[in-house]
């Protein structure tokens, strides 16, 4: 009788466990996408900052050449 109740409760809790696992997986995937997009955004921001730094150096070089004339 105890074994029958244990198996019954295990079978009864299986759909709940599957649904919770599926929901957890969906939430994990969404959080992962948000993290990836924010990481991509941070990488793009760093690249843009580097490009701005290089352009500022070139502007300084050109200004120095103009002032030397």
mmCIF file of C-alpha atoms in Angstrom:
data_model
loop_
_atom_site.group_PDB
_atom_site.id
_atom_site.type_symbol
_atom_site.label_atom_id
_atom_site.label_comp_id
_atom_site.label_asym_id
_atom_site.label_seq_id
_atom_site.Cartn_x
_atom_site.Cartn_y
_atom_site.Cartn_z
ATOM 1 C CA UNK A 1 0.000 0.000 0.000
ATOM 2 C CA UNK A 2 2.820 2.424 0.865
ATOM 3 C CA UNK A 3 4.599 1.550 -2.376
ATOM 4 C CA UNK A 4 1.416 2.157 -4.347
ATOM 5 C CA UNK A 5 0.977 5.605 -2.730
ATOM 6 C CA UNK A 6 4.620 6.490 -3.370
ATOM 7 C CA UNK A 7 4.384 5.532 -7.041
ATOM 8 C CA UNK A 8 1.083 7.396 -7.358
ATOM 9 C CA UNK A 9 2.501 10.576 -5.874
ATOM 10 C CA UNK A 10 5.614 10.265 -8.045
ATOM 11 C CA UNK A 11 3.515 9.897 -11.187
ATOM 12 C CA UNK A 12 1.267 12.741 -10.028
ATOM 13 C CA UNK A 13 4.218 15.069 -9.486
ATOM 14 C CA UNK A 14 5.896 14.222 -12.801
ATOM 15 C CA UNK A 15 3.823 16.644 -14.946
ATOM 16 C CA UNK A 16 4.447 19.417 -12.422
ATOM 17 C CA UNK A 17 8.195 18.727 -12.526
ATOM 18 C CA UNK A 18 8.180 18.720 -16.333
ATOM 19 C CA UNK A 19 6.292 22.013 -16.487
ATOM 20 C CA UNK A 20 8.589 23.614 -13.903
ATOM 21 C CA UNK A 21 11.639 22.377 -15.818
ATOM 22 C CA UNK A 22 10.249 23.729 -19.084
ATOM 23 C CA UNK A 23 9.474 27.113 -17.505
ATOM 24 C CA UNK A 24 12.925 27.245 -15.915
ATOM 25 C CA UNK A 25 14.511 26.497 -19.277
ATOM 26 C CA UNK A 26 12.474 29.229 -21.007
ATOM 27 C CA UNK A 27 13.418 31.780 -18.338
ATOM 28 C CA UNK A 28 17.087 30.758 -18.560
ATOM 29 C CA UNK A 29 17.085 31.176 -22.357
ATOM 30 C CA UNK A 30 15.546 34.653 -22.115
ATOM 31 C CA UNK A 31 18.003 35.765 -19.443
ATOM 32 C CA UNK A 32 20.844 34.353 -21.538
ATOM 33 C CA UNK A 33 19.657 36.329 -24.594
ATOM 34 C CA UNK A 34 19.435 39.513 -22.532
ATOM 35 C CA UNK A 35 22.940 38.897 -21.195
ATOM 36 C CA UNK A 36 24.311 38.210 -24.684
ATOM 37 C CA UNK A 37 22.718 41.338 -26.118
ATOM 38 C CA UNK A 38 24.033 43.477 -23.274
ATOM 39 C CA UNK A 39 27.486 41.967 -23.750
ATOM 40 C CA UNK A 40 27.288 42.691 -27.479
ATOM 41 C CA UNK A 41 26.214 46.233 -26.648
ATOM 42 C CA UNK A 42 29.158 46.678 -24.284
ATOM 43 C CA UNK A 43 31.576 45.342 -26.909
ATOM 44 C CA UNK A 44 30.159 47.715 -29.536
ATOM 45 C CA UNK A 45 30.442 50.583 -27.066
ATOM 46 C CA UNK A 46 34.103 49.770 -26.384
ATOM 47 C CA UNK A 47 34.823 49.594 -30.138
ATOM 48 C CA UNK A 48 33.130 52.961 -30.668
ATOM 49 C CA UNK A 49 35.127 54.505 -27.815
ATOM 50 C CA UNK A 50 38.341 53.215 -29.382
ATOM 51 C CA UNK A 51 37.321 54.613 -32.779
ATOM 52 C CA UNK A 52 36.603 58.003 -31.187
ATOM 53 C CA UNK A 53 39.989 57.942 -29.459
ATOM 54 C CA UNK A 54 41.760 57.198 -32.762
ATOM 55 C CA UNK A 55 39.828 59.961 -34.536
ATOM 56 C CA UNK A 56 40.703 62.452 -31.787
ATOM 57 C CA UNK A 57 44.391 61.564 -32.204
ATOM 58 C CA UNK A 58 44.160 62.099 -35.964
ATOM 59 C CA UNK A 59 42.432 65.458 -35.437
ATOM 60 C CA UNK A 60 45.233 66.507 -33.084
ATOM 61 C CA UNK A 61 47.833 65.443 -35.670
ATOM 62 C CA UNK A 62 46.061 67.392 -38.419
ATOM 63 C CA UNK A 63 45.735 70.462 -36.183
ATOM 64 C CA UNK A 64 49.445 70.245 -35.391
ATOM 65 C CA UNK A 65 50.277 70.079 -39.118
ATOM 66 C CA UNK A 66 48.032 73.076 -39.851
ATOM 67 C CA UNK A 67 49.584 75.080 -37.004
ATOM 68 C CA UNK A 68 53.116 74.263 -38.236
ATOM 69 C CA UNK A 69 52.464 75.938 -41.597
#
